[in-house]
mmCIF file of N, CA and C in Angstrom:
data_model
loop_
_atom_site.group_PDB
_atom_site.id
_atom_site.type_symbol
_atom_site.label_atom_id
_atom_site.label_comp_id
_atom_site.label_asym_id
_atom_site.label_seq_id
_atom_site.Cartn_x
_atom_site.Cartn_y
_atom_site.Cartn_z
ATOM 1 N N MET A 1 36.197 -25.664 -39.651
ATOM 2 C CA MET A 1 35.619 -26.800 -39.023
ATOM 3 C C MET A 1 34.451 -26.504 -38.141
ATOM 4 N N VAL A 2 33.392 -27.161 -38.318
ATOM 5 C CA VAL A 2 32.149 -26.830 -37.631
ATOM 6 C C VAL A 2 32.106 -28.001 -36.550
ATOM 7 N N SER A 3 31.969 -27.558 -35.296
ATOM 8 C CA SER A 3 31.874 -28.499 -34.245
ATOM 9 C C SER A 3 30.397 -28.936 -34.078
ATOM 10 N N PRO A 4 30.217 -30.179 -33.470
ATOM 11 C CA PRO A 4 28.789 -30.607 -33.401
ATOM 12 C C PRO A 4 28.000 -29.731 -32.508
ATOM 13 N N SER A 5 28.537 -29.106 -31.509
ATOM 14 C CA SER A 5 27.786 -28.276 -30.622
ATOM 15 C C SER A 5 27.400 -26.953 -31.337
ATOM 16 N N ARG A 6 28.011 -26.564 -32.446
ATOM 17 C CA ARG A 6 27.676 -25.297 -33.078
ATOM 18 C C ARG A 6 26.355 -25.354 -33.707
ATOM 19 N N SER A 7 25.816 -26.472 -34.173
ATOM 20 C CA SER A 7 24.461 -26.528 -34.762
ATOM 21 C C SER A 7 23.292 -26.253 -33.763
ATOM 22 N N HIS A 8 23.640 -26.225 -32.469
ATOM 23 C CA HIS A 8 22.555 -26.062 -31.504
ATOM 24 C C HIS A 8 22.716 -24.620 -30.890
ATOM 25 N N THR A 9 23.432 -23.772 -31.426
ATOM 26 C CA THR A 9 23.548 -22.507 -30.797
ATOM 27 C C THR A 9 22.378 -21.538 -31.135
ATOM 28 N N ILE A 10 22.528 -20.395 -30.550
ATOM 29 C CA ILE A 10 21.431 -19.400 -30.729
ATOM 30 C C ILE A 10 21.360 -18.941 -32.186
ATOM 31 N N ALA A 11 22.466 -18.839 -32.815
ATOM 32 C CA ALA A 11 22.471 -18.429 -34.159
ATOM 33 C C ALA A 11 21.539 -19.270 -35.081
ATOM 34 N N ALA A 12 21.570 -20.558 -34.810
ATOM 35 C CA ALA A 12 20.640 -21.500 -35.692
ATOM 36 C C ALA A 12 19.250 -21.257 -35.263
ATOM 37 N N GLN A 13 18.955 -21.020 -34.071
ATOM 38 C CA GLN A 13 17.654 -20.781 -33.574
ATOM 39 C C GLN A 13 17.051 -19.462 -34.064
ATOM 40 N N ARG A 14 17.936 -18.465 -34.061
ATOM 41 C CA ARG A 14 17.474 -17.100 -34.503
ATOM 42 C C ARG A 14 16.991 -17.067 -35.913
ATOM 43 N N LYS A 15 17.557 -17.849 -36.779
ATOM 44 C CA LYS A 15 17.114 -17.897 -38.229
ATOM 45 C C LYS A 15 15.588 -18.203 -38.287
ATOM 46 N N SER A 16 15.179 -19.197 -37.513
ATOM 47 C CA SER A 16 13.751 -19.539 -37.613
ATOM 48 C C SER A 16 12.792 -18.486 -36.930
ATOM 49 N N THR A 17 13.303 -17.886 -35.830
ATOM 50 C CA THR A 17 12.435 -16.905 -35.174
ATOM 51 C C THR A 17 12.482 -15.581 -35.927
ATOM 52 N N ARG A 18 13.592 -15.260 -36.705
ATOM 53 C CA ARG A 18 13.619 -14.047 -37.400
ATOM 54 C C ARG A 18 12.574 -13.988 -38.564
ATOM 55 N N SER A 19 12.272 -15.078 -39.229
ATOM 56 C CA SER A 19 11.221 -15.052 -40.278
ATOM 57 C C SER A 19 9.821 -14.851 -39.617
ATOM 58 N N GLN A 20 9.618 -15.326 -38.446
ATOM 59 C CA GLN A 20 8.333 -15.126 -37.661
ATOM 60 C C GLN A 20 8.264 -13.660 -37.273
ATOM 61 N N ASN A 21 9.414 -13.108 -36.811
ATOM 62 C CA ASN A 21 9.384 -11.680 -36.393
ATOM 63 C C ASN A 21 9.192 -10.793 -37.595
ATOM 64 N N ASP A 22 9.717 -11.154 -38.730
ATOM 65 C CA ASP A 22 9.533 -10.311 -39.983
ATOM 66 C C ASP A 22 8.042 -10.290 -40.387
ATOM 67 N N ALA A 23 7.398 -11.401 -40.202
ATOM 68 C CA ALA A 23 5.987 -11.477 -40.640
ATOM 69 C C ALA A 23 5.173 -10.547 -39.596
ATOM 70 N N SER A 24 5.395 -10.765 -38.381
ATOM 71 C CA SER A 24 4.658 -9.830 -37.411
ATOM 72 C C SER A 24 5.052 -8.370 -37.525
ATOM 73 N N SER A 25 6.379 -8.095 -37.829
ATOM 74 C CA SER A 25 6.853 -6.762 -38.022
ATOM 75 C C SER A 25 6.142 -6.173 -39.178
ATOM 76 N N SER A 26 5.910 -6.816 -40.332
ATOM 77 C CA SER A 26 5.271 -6.298 -41.405
ATOM 78 C C SER A 26 3.815 -5.859 -41.179
ATOM 79 N N SER A 27 3.184 -6.720 -40.376
ATOM 80 C CA SER A 27 1.746 -6.402 -39.967
ATOM 81 C C SER A 27 1.673 -5.134 -39.010
ATOM 82 N N CYS A 28 2.683 -5.064 -38.120
ATOM 83 C CA CYS A 28 2.721 -3.922 -37.273
ATOM 84 C C CYS A 28 3.104 -2.625 -37.972
ATOM 85 N N ASP A 29 3.995 -2.737 -39.062
ATOM 86 C CA ASP A 29 4.317 -1.648 -39.872
ATOM 87 C C ASP A 29 2.971 -1.050 -40.554
ATOM 88 N N GLY A 30 2.140 -1.980 -40.977
ATOM 89 C CA GLY A 30 0.869 -1.500 -41.579
ATOM 90 C C GLY A 30 0.050 -0.713 -40.628
ATOM 91 N N ALA A 31 -0.023 -1.360 -39.353
ATOM 92 C CA ALA A 31 -0.818 -0.639 -38.353
ATOM 93 C C ALA A 31 -0.224 0.713 -37.975
ATOM 94 N N VAL A 32 1.162 0.819 -37.946
ATOM 95 C CA VAL A 32 1.784 2.104 -37.645
ATOM 96 C C VAL A 32 1.472 3.079 -38.719
ATOM 97 N N GLU A 33 1.441 2.631 -40.015
ATOM 98 C CA GLU A 33 1.110 3.547 -41.129
ATOM 99 C C GLU A 33 -0.318 4.078 -40.947
ATOM 100 N N GLN A 34 -1.223 3.168 -40.649
ATOM 101 C CA GLN A 34 -2.545 3.522 -40.455
ATOM 102 C C GLN A 34 -2.735 4.558 -39.356
ATOM 103 N N LEU A 35 -1.968 4.321 -38.269
ATOM 104 C CA LEU A 35 -2.041 5.184 -37.086
ATOM 105 C C LEU A 35 -1.492 6.579 -37.506
ATOM 106 N N GLN A 36 -0.377 6.614 -38.237
ATOM 107 C CA GLN A 36 0.237 7.904 -38.638
ATOM 108 C C GLN A 36 -0.774 8.643 -39.542
ATOM 109 N N ALA A 37 -1.490 7.923 -40.435
ATOM 110 C CA ALA A 37 -2.442 8.605 -41.320
ATOM 111 C C ALA A 37 -3.582 9.105 -40.515
ATOM 112 N N LEU A 38 -3.998 8.445 -39.434
ATOM 113 C CA LEU A 38 -5.095 8.927 -38.615
ATOM 114 C C LEU A 38 -4.695 10.137 -37.833
ATOM 115 N N MET A 39 -3.347 10.165 -37.456
ATOM 116 C CA MET A 39 -2.852 11.319 -36.743
ATOM 117 C C MET A 39 -2.741 12.607 -37.539
ATOM 118 N N GLY A 40 -2.531 12.367 -38.947
ATOM 119 C CA GLY A 40 -2.368 13.448 -39.758
ATOM 120 C C GLY A 40 -3.657 14.050 -40.344
ATOM 121 N N ASN A 41 -4.812 13.576 -39.871
ATOM 122 C CA ASN A 41 -6.046 14.052 -40.436
ATOM 123 C C ASN A 41 -6.523 15.425 -39.864
ATOM 124 N N GLY A 42 -5.897 15.889 -38.794
ATOM 125 C CA GLY A 42 -6.249 17.135 -38.191
ATOM 126 C C GLY A 42 -7.254 17.149 -37.162
ATOM 127 N N LYS A 43 -7.989 15.958 -37.018
ATOM 128 C CA LYS A 43 -9.054 15.846 -36.023
ATOM 129 C C LYS A 43 -8.483 15.225 -34.683
ATOM 130 N N THR A 44 -7.363 14.866 -34.625
ATOM 131 C CA THR A 44 -6.875 14.219 -33.440
ATOM 132 C C THR A 44 -6.305 15.319 -32.422
ATOM 133 N N PRO A 45 -6.654 15.208 -31.178
ATOM 134 C CA PRO A 45 -6.247 16.142 -30.209
ATOM 135 C C PRO A 45 -4.707 16.044 -30.053
ATOM 136 N N GLY A 46 -4.124 17.091 -29.518
ATOM 137 C CA GLY A 46 -2.720 17.179 -29.417
ATOM 138 C C GLY A 46 -2.130 16.238 -28.442
ATOM 139 N N TYR A 47 -2.862 15.934 -27.315
ATOM 140 C CA TYR A 47 -2.341 14.968 -26.360
ATOM 141 C C TYR A 47 -2.337 13.614 -26.853
ATOM 142 N N VAL A 48 -3.269 13.306 -27.771
ATOM 143 C CA VAL A 48 -3.298 11.951 -28.356
ATOM 144 C C VAL A 48 -2.121 11.781 -29.291
ATOM 145 N N LYS A 49 -1.832 12.884 -30.118
ATOM 146 C CA LYS A 49 -0.677 12.858 -30.985
ATOM 147 C C LYS A 49 0.601 12.604 -30.217
ATOM 148 N N LEU A 50 0.724 13.377 -29.075
ATOM 149 C CA LEU A 50 1.914 13.189 -28.268
ATOM 150 C C LEU A 50 2.077 11.793 -27.729
ATOM 151 N N LEU A 51 0.980 11.302 -27.211
ATOM 152 C CA LEU A 51 0.923 9.933 -26.670
ATOM 153 C C LEU A 51 1.426 8.915 -27.813
ATOM 154 N N VAL A 52 0.833 9.032 -28.976
ATOM 155 C CA VAL A 52 1.160 8.115 -30.109
ATOM 156 C C VAL A 52 2.730 8.278 -30.436
ATOM 157 N N GLU A 53 3.151 9.514 -30.547
ATOM 158 C CA GLU A 53 4.538 9.714 -30.822
ATOM 159 C C GLU A 53 5.446 9.062 -29.799
ATOM 160 N N LEU A 54 5.099 9.241 -28.559
ATOM 161 C CA LEU A 54 5.919 8.635 -27.469
ATOM 162 C C LEU A 54 5.860 7.081 -27.484
ATOM 163 N N LEU A 55 4.703 6.583 -27.896
ATOM 164 C CA LEU A 55 4.597 5.052 -27.996
ATOM 165 C C LEU A 55 5.440 4.619 -29.195
ATOM 166 N N LEU A 56 5.424 5.341 -30.296
ATOM 167 C CA LEU A 56 6.205 4.948 -31.454
ATOM 168 C C LEU A 56 7.729 4.992 -31.137
ATOM 169 N N GLU A 57 8.092 6.014 -30.399
ATOM 170 C CA GLU A 57 9.449 6.180 -29.910
ATOM 171 C C GLU A 57 9.946 5.041 -29.043
ATOM 172 N N THR A 58 9.013 4.731 -28.061
ATOM 173 C CA THR A 58 9.306 3.563 -27.223
ATOM 174 C C THR A 58 9.468 2.320 -27.973
ATOM 175 N N ARG A 59 8.546 2.118 -28.976
ATOM 176 C CA ARG A 59 8.577 0.962 -29.791
ATOM 177 C C ARG A 59 9.959 0.783 -30.479
ATOM 178 N N ALA A 60 10.415 1.953 -31.068
ATOM 179 C CA ALA A 60 11.712 1.890 -31.694
ATOM 180 C C ALA A 60 12.853 1.579 -30.714
ATOM 181 N N GLU A 61 12.821 2.177 -29.532
ATOM 182 C CA GLU A 61 13.831 1.864 -28.527
ATOM 183 C C GLU A 61 13.892 0.469 -28.061
ATOM 184 N N ILE A 62 12.672 -0.105 -27.927
ATOM 185 C CA ILE A 62 12.491 -1.520 -27.565
ATOM 186 C C ILE A 62 13.153 -2.425 -28.712
ATOM 187 N N LYS A 63 12.934 -2.079 -29.863
ATOM 188 C CA LYS A 63 13.430 -2.856 -30.972
ATOM 189 C C LYS A 63 14.987 -2.808 -30.981
ATOM 190 N N VAL A 64 15.546 -1.612 -30.709
ATOM 191 C CA VAL A 64 17.002 -1.528 -30.646
ATOM 192 C C VAL A 64 17.570 -2.353 -29.502
ATOM 193 N N ALA A 65 16.882 -2.316 -28.305
ATOM 194 C CA ALA A 65 17.248 -3.086 -27.153
ATOM 195 C C ALA A 65 17.081 -4.626 -27.450
ATOM 196 N N TYR A 66 16.049 -5.009 -28.150
ATOM 197 C CA TYR A 66 15.870 -6.432 -28.481
ATOM 198 C C TYR A 66 17.062 -6.899 -29.339
ATOM 199 N N ASP A 67 17.322 -6.037 -30.452
ATOM 200 C CA ASP A 67 18.400 -6.403 -31.331
ATOM 201 C C ASP A 67 19.747 -6.583 -30.591
ATOM 202 N N ARG A 68 20.013 -5.593 -29.716
ATOM 203 C CA ARG A 68 21.327 -5.613 -28.980
ATOM 204 C C ARG A 68 21.296 -6.862 -28.024
ATOM 205 N N ASN A 69 20.268 -7.163 -27.433
ATOM 206 C CA ASN A 69 20.145 -8.344 -26.569
ATOM 207 C C ASN A 69 20.369 -9.603 -27.407
ATOM 208 N N ALA A 70 19.756 -9.648 -28.513
ATOM 209 C CA ALA A 70 19.926 -10.882 -29.332
ATOM 210 C C ALA A 70 21.435 -11.071 -29.743
ATOM 211 N N ALA A 71 22.081 -9.951 -30.100
ATOM 212 C CA ALA A 71 23.454 -9.989 -30.416
ATOM 213 C C ALA A 71 24.322 -10.443 -29.202
ATOM 214 N N LEU A 72 24.010 -9.908 -28.097
ATOM 215 C CA LEU A 72 24.720 -10.382 -26.863
ATOM 216 C C LEU A 72 24.474 -11.795 -26.508
ATOM 217 N N VAL A 73 23.321 -12.347 -26.762
ATOM 218 C CA VAL A 73 23.054 -13.744 -26.458
ATOM 219 C C VAL A 73 23.807 -14.612 -27.334
ATOM 220 N N GLU A 74 23.851 -14.174 -28.640
ATOM 221 C CA GLU A 74 24.711 -14.978 -29.612
ATOM 222 C C GLU A 74 26.126 -14.904 -29.240
ATOM 223 N N LEU A 75 26.596 -13.772 -28.855
ATOM 224 C CA LEU A 75 28.092 -13.616 -28.449
ATOM 225 C C LEU A 75 28.285 -14.465 -27.218
ATOM 226 N N GLN A 76 27.405 -14.462 -26.283
ATOM 227 C CA GLN A 76 27.617 -15.315 -25.092
ATOM 228 C C GLN A 76 27.664 -16.820 -25.472
ATOM 229 N N ALA A 77 26.721 -17.199 -26.382
ATOM 230 C CA ALA A 77 26.814 -18.620 -26.830
ATOM 231 C C ALA A 77 28.103 -19.007 -27.491
ATOM 232 N N LEU A 78 28.603 -18.051 -28.287
ATOM 233 C CA LEU A 78 29.821 -18.256 -28.967
ATOM 234 C C LEU A 78 31.051 -18.341 -28.041
ATOM 235 N N MET A 79 31.016 -17.488 -27.019
ATOM 236 C CA MET A 79 32.026 -17.501 -26.037
ATOM 237 C C MET A 79 32.030 -18.819 -25.221
ATOM 238 N N LYS A 80 30.907 -19.275 -24.926
ATOM 239 C CA LYS A 80 30.724 -20.535 -24.220
ATOM 240 C C LYS A 80 31.216 -21.696 -25.073
ATOM 241 N N GLU A 81 30.891 -21.684 -26.338
ATOM 242 C CA GLU A 81 31.331 -22.704 -27.211
ATOM 243 C C GLU A 81 32.891 -22.670 -27.408
ATOM 244 N N ASN A 82 33.404 -21.473 -27.431
ATOM 245 C CA ASN A 82 34.881 -21.248 -27.543
ATOM 246 C C ASN A 82 35.568 -21.857 -26.277
ATOM 247 N N SER A 83 35.060 -21.605 -25.083
ATOM 248 C CA SER A 83 35.598 -22.140 -23.881
ATOM 249 C C SER A 83 35.541 -23.631 -23.874
ATOM 250 N N LEU A 84 34.475 -24.250 -24.346
ATOM 251 C CA LEU A 84 34.365 -25.697 -24.337
ATOM 252 C C LEU A 84 35.360 -26.260 -25.308
ATOM 253 N N LEU A 85 35.565 -25.684 -26.474
ATOM 254 C CA LEU A 85 36.488 -26.134 -27.433
ATOM 255 C C LEU A 85 37.914 -26.030 -26.947
ATOM 256 N N LYS A 86 38.214 -24.940 -26.238
ATOM 257 C CA LYS A 86 39.512 -24.828 -25.645
ATOM 258 C C LYS A 86 39.792 -25.838 -24.610
ATOM 259 N N GLN A 87 38.739 -26.131 -23.733
ATOM 260 C CA GLN A 87 38.931 -27.258 -22.800
ATOM 261 C C GLN A 87 39.165 -28.655 -23.428
ATOM 262 N N LYS A 88 38.339 -28.861 -24.554
ATOM 263 C CA LYS A 88 38.550 -30.176 -25.254
ATOM 264 C C LYS A 88 39.929 -30.249 -25.832
ATOM 265 N N LEU A 89 40.432 -29.189 -26.360
ATOM 266 C CA LEU A 89 41.789 -29.114 -26.949
ATOM 267 C C LEU A 89 42.839 -29.319 -25.930
ATOM 268 N N ALA A 90 42.643 -28.744 -24.767
ATOM 269 C CA ALA A 90 43.556 -28.926 -23.619
ATOM 270 C C ALA A 90 43.507 -30.371 -23.203
ATOM 271 N N ASP A 91 42.448 -30.981 -23.088
ATOM 272 C CA ASP A 91 42.309 -32.404 -22.749
ATOM 273 C C ASP A 91 42.949 -33.262 -23.769
ATOM 274 N N VAL A 92 42.741 -32.979 -25.006
ATOM 275 C CA VAL A 92 43.412 -33.768 -26.130
ATOM 276 C C VAL A 92 44.927 -33.759 -25.999
ATOM 277 N N MET A 93 45.378 -32.424 -25.821
ATOM 278 C CA MET A 93 46.836 -32.231 -25.749
ATOM 279 C C MET A 93 47.406 -32.948 -24.598
ATOM 280 N N LYS A 94 46.717 -32.902 -23.461
ATOM 281 C CA LYS A 94 47.176 -33.535 -22.192
ATOM 282 C C LYS A 94 47.268 -35.043 -22.433
ATOM 283 N N SER A 95 46.227 -35.656 -23.048
ATOM 284 C CA SER A 95 46.188 -37.091 -23.245
ATOM 285 C C SER A 95 47.218 -37.497 -24.273
ATOM 286 N N SER A 96 47.418 -36.714 -25.265
ATOM 287 C CA SER A 96 48.446 -37.018 -26.313
ATOM 288 C C SER A 96 49.790 -36.989 -25.758
ATOM 289 N N GLN A 97 50.082 -36.116 -24.847
ATOM 290 C CA GLN A 97 51.444 -36.042 -24.259
ATOM 291 C C GLN A 97 51.616 -37.127 -23.221
ATOM 292 N N SER A 98 50.683 -37.599 -22.564
ATOM 293 C CA SER A 98 50.740 -38.696 -21.628
ATOM 294 C C SER A 98 50.874 -40.034 -22.285
ATOM 295 N N SER A 99 50.313 -40.130 -23.568
ATOM 296 C CA SER A 99 50.416 -41.409 -24.246
ATOM 297 C C SER A 99 51.662 -41.627 -25.041
ATOM 298 N N VAL A 100 52.443 -40.531 -25.284
ATOM 299 C CA VAL A 100 53.691 -40.687 -25.939
ATOM 300 C C VAL A 100 54.698 -41.169 -24.907
ATOM 301 N N PRO A 101 55.344 -42.346 -25.216
ATOM 302 C CA PRO A 101 56.312 -42.869 -24.236
ATOM 303 C C PRO A 101 57.571 -42.004 -24.262
ATOM 304 N N THR A 102 58.006 -41.654 -23.091
ATOM 305 C CA THR A 102 59.277 -40.911 -22.948
ATOM 306 C C THR A 102 60.390 -41.914 -23.056
ATOM 307 N N PRO A 103 61.377 -41.494 -23.864
ATOM 308 C CA PRO A 103 62.490 -42.455 -23.981
ATOM 309 C C PRO A 103 63.305 -42.672 -22.704
ATOM 310 N N ALA A 104 63.579 -43.936 -22.427
ATOM 311 C CA ALA A 104 64.361 -44.200 -21.187
ATOM 312 C C ALA A 104 65.781 -43.783 -21.383
ATOM 313 N N VAL A 105 66.255 -43.181 -20.446
ATOM 314 C CA VAL A 105 67.622 -42.719 -20.432
ATOM 315 C C VAL A 105 68.522 -43.832 -19.857
ATOM 316 N N GLU A 106 69.396 -44.295 -20.694
ATOM 317 C CA GLU A 106 70.293 -45.343 -20.258
ATOM 318 C C GLU A 106 71.566 -44.790 -19.639
ATOM 319 N N VAL A 107 72.007 -45.285 -18.601
ATOM 320 C CA VAL A 107 73.176 -44.815 -17.983
ATOM 321 C C VAL A 107 74.236 -45.742 -18.483
ATOM 322 N N GLY A 108 75.292 -45.132 -19.067
ATOM 323 C CA GLY A 108 76.359 -45.975 -19.700
ATOM 324 C C GLY A 108 77.297 -46.479 -18.536
ATOM 325 N N HIS A 109 77.662 -47.710 -18.687
ATOM 326 C CA HIS A 109 78.588 -48.321 -17.670
ATOM 327 C C HIS A 109 79.987 -48.474 -18.452
ATOM 328 N N SER A 110 80.945 -47.714 -18.089
ATOM 329 C CA SER A 110 82.240 -47.875 -18.764
ATOM 330 C C SER A 110 83.203 -48.577 -17.849
#
């Protein structure tokens, strides 16, 4: 069962942004390849090579952190949705118990 609030969660939003990120990622990958080719030509000073390697390493670490953050944001949204659904269920259960008439106990007169 899909709840109405589920369609507005982060997972639905991530699908649209993921395609945009893939497009920019492919253009960045091309730039990275060009940079690596430039570094391998033998004319680049050692300190520049080190700097580029550190930047590429930092880029990879940032991507991992971004992916982890996105997963945590999605988890947080799902946990919030779960809490809301539990609250709604508790409210429904409470109202259904109060709407069921309790049978009156008759005291027998003998």
